[in-house]
mmCIF file of C-alpha atoms and ligand atoms in Angstrom:
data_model
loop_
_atom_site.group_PDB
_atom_site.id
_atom_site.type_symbol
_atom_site.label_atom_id
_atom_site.label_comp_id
_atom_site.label_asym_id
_atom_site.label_seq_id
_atom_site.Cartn_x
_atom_site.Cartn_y
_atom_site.Cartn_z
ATOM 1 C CA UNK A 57 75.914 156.809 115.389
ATOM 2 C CA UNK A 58 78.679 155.001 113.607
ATOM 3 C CA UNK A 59 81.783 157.129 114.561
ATOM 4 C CA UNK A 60 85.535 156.391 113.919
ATOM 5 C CA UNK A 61 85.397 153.653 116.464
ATOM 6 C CA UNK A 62 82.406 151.749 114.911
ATOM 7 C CA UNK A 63 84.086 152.117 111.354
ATOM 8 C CA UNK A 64 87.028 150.682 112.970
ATOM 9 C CA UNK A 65 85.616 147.460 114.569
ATOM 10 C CA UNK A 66 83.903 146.627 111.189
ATOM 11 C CA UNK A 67 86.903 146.606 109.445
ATOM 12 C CA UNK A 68 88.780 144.846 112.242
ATOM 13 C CA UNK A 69 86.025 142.475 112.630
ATOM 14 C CA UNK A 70 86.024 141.734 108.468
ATOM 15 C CA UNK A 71 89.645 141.151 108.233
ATOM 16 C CA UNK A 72 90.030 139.060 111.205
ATOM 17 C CA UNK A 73 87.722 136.618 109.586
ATOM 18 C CA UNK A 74 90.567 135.823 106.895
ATOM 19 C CA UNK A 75 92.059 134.085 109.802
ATOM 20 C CA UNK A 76 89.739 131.627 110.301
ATOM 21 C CA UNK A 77 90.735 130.623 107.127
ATOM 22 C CA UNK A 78 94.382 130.949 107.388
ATOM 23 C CA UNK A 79 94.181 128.393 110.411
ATOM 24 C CA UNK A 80 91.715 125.922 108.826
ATOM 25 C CA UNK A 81 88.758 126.879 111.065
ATOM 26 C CA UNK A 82 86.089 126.984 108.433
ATOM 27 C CA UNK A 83 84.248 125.453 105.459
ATOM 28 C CA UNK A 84 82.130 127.287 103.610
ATOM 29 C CA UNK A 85 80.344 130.097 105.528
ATOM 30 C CA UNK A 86 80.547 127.782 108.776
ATOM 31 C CA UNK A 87 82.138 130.548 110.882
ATOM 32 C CA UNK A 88 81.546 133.754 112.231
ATOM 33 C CA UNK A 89 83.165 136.370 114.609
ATOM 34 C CA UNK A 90 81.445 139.362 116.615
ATOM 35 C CA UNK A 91 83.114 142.325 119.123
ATOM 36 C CA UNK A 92 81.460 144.545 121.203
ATOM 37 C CA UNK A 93 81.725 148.342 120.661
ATOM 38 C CA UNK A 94 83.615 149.456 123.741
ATOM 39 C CA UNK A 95 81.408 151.787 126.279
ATOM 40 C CA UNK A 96 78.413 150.824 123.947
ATOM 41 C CA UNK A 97 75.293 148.434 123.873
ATOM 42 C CA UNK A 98 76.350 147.179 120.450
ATOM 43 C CA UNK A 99 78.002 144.789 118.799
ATOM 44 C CA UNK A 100 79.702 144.490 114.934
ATOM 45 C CA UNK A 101 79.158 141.055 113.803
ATOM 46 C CA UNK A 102 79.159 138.933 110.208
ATOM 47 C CA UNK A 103 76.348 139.058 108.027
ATOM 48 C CA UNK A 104 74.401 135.707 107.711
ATOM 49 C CA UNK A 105 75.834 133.565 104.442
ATOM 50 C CA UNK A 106 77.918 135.878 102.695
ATOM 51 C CA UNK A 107 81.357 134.395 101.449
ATOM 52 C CA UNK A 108 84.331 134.954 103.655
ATOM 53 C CA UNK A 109 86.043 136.655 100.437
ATOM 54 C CA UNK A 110 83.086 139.324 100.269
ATOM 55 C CA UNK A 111 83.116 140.770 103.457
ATOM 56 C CA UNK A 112 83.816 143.941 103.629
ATOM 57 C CA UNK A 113 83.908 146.467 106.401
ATOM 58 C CA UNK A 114 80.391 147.576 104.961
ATOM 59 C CA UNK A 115 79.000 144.401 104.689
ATOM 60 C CA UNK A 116 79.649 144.202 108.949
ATOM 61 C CA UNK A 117 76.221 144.623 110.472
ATOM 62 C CA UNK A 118 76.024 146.340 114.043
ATOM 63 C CA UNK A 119 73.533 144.535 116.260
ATOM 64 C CA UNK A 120 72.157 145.694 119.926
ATOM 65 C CA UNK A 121 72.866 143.205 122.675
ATOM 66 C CA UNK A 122 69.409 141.552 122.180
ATOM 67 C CA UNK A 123 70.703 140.765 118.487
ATOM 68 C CA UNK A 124 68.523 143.715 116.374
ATOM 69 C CA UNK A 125 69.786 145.269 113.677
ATOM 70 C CA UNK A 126 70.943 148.727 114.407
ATOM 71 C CA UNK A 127 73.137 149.327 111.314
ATOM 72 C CA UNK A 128 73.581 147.474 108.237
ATOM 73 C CA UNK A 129 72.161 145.915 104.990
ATOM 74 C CA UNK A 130 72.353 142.349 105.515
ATOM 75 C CA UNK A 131 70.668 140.148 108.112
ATOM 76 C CA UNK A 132 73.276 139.722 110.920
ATOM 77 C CA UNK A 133 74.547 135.818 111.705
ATOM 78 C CA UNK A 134 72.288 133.540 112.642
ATOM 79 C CA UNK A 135 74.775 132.970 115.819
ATOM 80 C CA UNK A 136 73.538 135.951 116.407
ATOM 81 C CA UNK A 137 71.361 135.530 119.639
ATOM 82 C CA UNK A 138 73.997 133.218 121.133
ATOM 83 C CA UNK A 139 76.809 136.205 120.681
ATOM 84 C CA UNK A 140 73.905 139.078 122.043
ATOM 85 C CA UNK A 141 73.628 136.767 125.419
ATOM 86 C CA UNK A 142 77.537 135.692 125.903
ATOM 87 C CA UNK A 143 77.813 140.223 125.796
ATOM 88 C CA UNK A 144 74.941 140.652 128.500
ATOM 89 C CA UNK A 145 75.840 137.873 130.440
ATOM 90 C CA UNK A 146 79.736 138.645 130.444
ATOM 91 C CA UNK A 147 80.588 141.644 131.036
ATOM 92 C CA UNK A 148 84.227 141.595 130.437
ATOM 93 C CA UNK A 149 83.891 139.851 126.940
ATOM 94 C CA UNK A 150 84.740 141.984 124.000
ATOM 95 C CA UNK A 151 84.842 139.305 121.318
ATOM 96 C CA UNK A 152 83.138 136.137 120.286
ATOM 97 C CA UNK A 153 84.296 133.564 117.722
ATOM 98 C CA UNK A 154 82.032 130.572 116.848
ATOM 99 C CA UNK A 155 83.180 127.756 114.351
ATOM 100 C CA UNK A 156 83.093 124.158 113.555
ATOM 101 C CA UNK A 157 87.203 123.283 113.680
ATOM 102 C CA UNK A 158 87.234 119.897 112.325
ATOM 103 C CA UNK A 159 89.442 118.303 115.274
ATOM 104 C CA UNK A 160 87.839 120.880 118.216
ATOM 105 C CA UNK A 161 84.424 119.680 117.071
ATOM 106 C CA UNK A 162 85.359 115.750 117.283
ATOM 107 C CA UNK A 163 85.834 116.498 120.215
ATOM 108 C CA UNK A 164 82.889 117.914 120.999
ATOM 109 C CA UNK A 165 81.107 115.453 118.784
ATOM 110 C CA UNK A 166 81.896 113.050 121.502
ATOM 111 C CA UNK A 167 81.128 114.700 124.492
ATOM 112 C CA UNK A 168 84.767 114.686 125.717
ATOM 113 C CA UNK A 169 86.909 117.506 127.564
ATOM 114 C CA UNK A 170 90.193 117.642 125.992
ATOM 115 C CA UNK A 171 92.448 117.020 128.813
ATOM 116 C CA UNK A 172 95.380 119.353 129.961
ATOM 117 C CA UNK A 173 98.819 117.237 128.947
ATOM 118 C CA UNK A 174 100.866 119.727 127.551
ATOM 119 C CA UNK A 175 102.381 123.003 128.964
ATOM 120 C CA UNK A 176 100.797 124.979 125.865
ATOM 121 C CA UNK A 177 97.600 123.775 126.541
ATOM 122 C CA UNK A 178 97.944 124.811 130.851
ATOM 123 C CA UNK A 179 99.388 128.326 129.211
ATOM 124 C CA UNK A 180 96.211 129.287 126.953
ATOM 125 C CA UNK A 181 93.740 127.762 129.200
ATOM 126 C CA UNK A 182 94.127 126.488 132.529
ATOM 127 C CA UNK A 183 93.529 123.348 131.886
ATOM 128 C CA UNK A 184 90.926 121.317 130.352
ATOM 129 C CA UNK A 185 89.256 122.753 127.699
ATOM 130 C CA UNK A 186 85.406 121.880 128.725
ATOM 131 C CA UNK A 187 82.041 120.709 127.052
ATOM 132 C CA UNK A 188 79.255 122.627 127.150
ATOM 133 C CA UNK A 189 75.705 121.048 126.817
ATOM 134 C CA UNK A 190 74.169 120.109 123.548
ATOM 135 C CA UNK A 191 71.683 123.074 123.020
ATOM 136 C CA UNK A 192 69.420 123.469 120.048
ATOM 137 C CA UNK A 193 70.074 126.289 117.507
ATOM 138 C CA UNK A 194 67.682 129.421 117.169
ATOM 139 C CA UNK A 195 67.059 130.717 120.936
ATOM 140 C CA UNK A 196 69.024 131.190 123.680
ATOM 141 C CA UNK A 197 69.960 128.571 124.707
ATOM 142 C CA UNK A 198 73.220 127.761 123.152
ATOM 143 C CA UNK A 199 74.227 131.098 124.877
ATOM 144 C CA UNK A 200 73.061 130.043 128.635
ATOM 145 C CA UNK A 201 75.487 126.695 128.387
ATOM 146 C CA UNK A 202 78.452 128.911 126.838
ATOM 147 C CA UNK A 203 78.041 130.765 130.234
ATOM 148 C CA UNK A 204 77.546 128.710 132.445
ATOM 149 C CA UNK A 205 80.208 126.329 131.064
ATOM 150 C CA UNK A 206 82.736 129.433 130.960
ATOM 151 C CA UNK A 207 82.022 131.079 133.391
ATOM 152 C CA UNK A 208 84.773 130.618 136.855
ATOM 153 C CA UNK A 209 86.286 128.441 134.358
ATOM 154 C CA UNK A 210 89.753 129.125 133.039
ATOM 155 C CA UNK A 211 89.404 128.014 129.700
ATOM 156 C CA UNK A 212 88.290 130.620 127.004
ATOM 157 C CA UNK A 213 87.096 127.967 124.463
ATOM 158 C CA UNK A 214 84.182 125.858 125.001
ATOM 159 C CA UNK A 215 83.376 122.615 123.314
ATOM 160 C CA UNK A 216 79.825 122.379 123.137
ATOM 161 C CA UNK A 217 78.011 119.352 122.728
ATOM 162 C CA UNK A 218 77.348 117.738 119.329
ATOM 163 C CA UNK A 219 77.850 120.644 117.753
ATOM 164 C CA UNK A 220 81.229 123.058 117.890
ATOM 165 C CA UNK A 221 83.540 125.741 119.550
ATOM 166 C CA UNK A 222 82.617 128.837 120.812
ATOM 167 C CA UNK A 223 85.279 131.365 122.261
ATOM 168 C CA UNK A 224 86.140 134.132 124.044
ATOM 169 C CA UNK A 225 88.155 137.118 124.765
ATOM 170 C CA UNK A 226 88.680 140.504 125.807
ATOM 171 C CA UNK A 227 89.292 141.530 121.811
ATOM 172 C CA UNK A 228 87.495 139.939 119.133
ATOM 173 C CA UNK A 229 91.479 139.062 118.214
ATOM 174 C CA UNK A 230 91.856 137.349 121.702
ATOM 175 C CA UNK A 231 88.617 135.143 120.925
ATOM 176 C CA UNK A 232 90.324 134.585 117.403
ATOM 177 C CA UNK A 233 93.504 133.299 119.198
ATOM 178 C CA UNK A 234 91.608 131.328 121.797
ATOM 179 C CA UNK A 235 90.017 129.693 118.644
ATOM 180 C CA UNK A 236 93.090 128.537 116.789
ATOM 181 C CA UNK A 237 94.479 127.798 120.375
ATOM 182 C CA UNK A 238 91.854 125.329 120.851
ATOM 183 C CA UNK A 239 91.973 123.868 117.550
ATOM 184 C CA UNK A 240 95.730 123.203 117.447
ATOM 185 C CA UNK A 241 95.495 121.356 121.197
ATOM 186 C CA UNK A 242 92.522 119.446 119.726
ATOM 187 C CA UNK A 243 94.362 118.180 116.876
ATOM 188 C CA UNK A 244 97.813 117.731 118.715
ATOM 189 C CA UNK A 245 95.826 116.095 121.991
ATOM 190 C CA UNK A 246 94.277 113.699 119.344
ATOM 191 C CA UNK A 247 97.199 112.287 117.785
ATOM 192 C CA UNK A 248 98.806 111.886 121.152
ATOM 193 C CA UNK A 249 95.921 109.694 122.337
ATOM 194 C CA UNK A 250 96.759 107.305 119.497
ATOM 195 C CA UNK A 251 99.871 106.406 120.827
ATOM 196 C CA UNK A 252 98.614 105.455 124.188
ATOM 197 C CA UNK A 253 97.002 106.626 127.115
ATOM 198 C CA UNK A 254 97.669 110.012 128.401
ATOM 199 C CA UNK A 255 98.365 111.619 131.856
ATOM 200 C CA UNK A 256 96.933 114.923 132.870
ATOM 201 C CA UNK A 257 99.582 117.518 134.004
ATOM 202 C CA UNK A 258 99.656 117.890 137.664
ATOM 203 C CA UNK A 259 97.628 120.407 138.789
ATOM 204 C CA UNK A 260 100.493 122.482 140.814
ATOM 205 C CA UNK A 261 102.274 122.639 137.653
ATOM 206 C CA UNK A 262 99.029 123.798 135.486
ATOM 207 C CA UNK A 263 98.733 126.791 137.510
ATOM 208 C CA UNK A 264 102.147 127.913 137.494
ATOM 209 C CA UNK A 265 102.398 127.616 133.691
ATOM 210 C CA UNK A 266 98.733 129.699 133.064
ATOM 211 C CA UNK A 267 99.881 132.185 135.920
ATOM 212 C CA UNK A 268 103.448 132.393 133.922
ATOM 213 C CA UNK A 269 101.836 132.545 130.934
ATOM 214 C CA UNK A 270 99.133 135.082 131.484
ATOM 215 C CA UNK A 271 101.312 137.615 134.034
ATOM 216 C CA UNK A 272 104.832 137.284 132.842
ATOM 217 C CA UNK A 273 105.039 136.094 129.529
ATOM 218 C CA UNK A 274 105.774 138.348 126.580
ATOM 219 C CA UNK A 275 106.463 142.236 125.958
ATOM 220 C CA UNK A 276 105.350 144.333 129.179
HETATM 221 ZN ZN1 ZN B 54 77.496 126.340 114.698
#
């Protein structure tokens, strides 16, 4: 069953955790990133506790979207379950990033949205960057208040509750991005607030920068 495309994910999958590194996302093992195989009920994700340095495309472990092993030597992520639901429920989702971001999960450790006051913040996400509910860790549940917090919302970074960030995107790379993204307007949102209050963007003008953003910007 593997295939060119399967080979391909695990090794994209692999690398791309490298940048949760890069961007200070991580300590320890505290991270992991998944993408769904495209046209298939199956998903590449990290294996549970193994060094970011040691992962290899090999080490990947493919997963069916009720989080069984399919492929693979290790036992998958313990995230696991939460990725398997985010893929049923959503169908457009191709990736899935999960990590505790030091300034992200203040944040969250809080309770508190991280309110839309800059432009790069409207362009990424829409606006506020939300909380999810504080779920226990093992079933499903983490994975029902990723979806229900996400979904008709904007943003594709949630803060949930007590615990961290979960995001995600149409490319395990575009949940990768949404992570950093939500990190950096964490920390920058943060330092803001302690030079005074703050004032949300209107909301006029946090449309027109996400619909800039998202339609025009870049190389068409
Ligand atoms: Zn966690």
């Amino acid at each position: 069953m593997s295939g060119a495309v399967v080979a391909d994910l695990r090794r994209t999958v692999a690398e791309l955790h490298g940048e949760l590194i890069r961007n200070g996302l991580v300590a320890w093992t505290m991270g992991n990133i998944s993408a769904r195989v495209p046209g298939r009920e199956l998903i590449v994700i990290k294996p549970s506790g193994v060094g970011y340095d040691e992962l290899t495309a090999s080490s990947m472990v493919v997963v069916d979207l009720h989080g069984t092993v399919v492929e693979g030597e290790l036992s998958p992520s313990s995230d696991t379950a939460t990725h398997a639901y985010v893929y049923r429920a959503m169908d457009w989702v191709g990736g899935v990033v999960h990590t505790h971001s030091p300034y992200a999960t203040a944040w969250a450790a809080h309770g508190v949205a991280i309110p839309c006051v800059l432009t790069g913040q409207a362009d990424e996400f829409g606006g506020d960057i939300p909380v999810g509910p504080f779920a226990r860790i093992g079933g499903e549940e983490i994975g029902v208040g990723i979806v229900e917090t996400l979904t008709g919302s904007r943003s594709p970074a949630v803060l949930m509750r007590s615990h961290g960030v979960f995001a995600i995107g149409a490319s395990a790379r575009d949940a990768v991005k949404a992570a950093v993204m939500c990190e950096d307007a964490a920390r920058t949102v943060l330092l803001a607030r302690t030079l005074g209050e703050l004032t949300r963007l209107e909301q006029a003008d946090i449309d027109a920068l996400y619909d800039r953003y998202q339609n025009v910007y870049g190389q068409r």
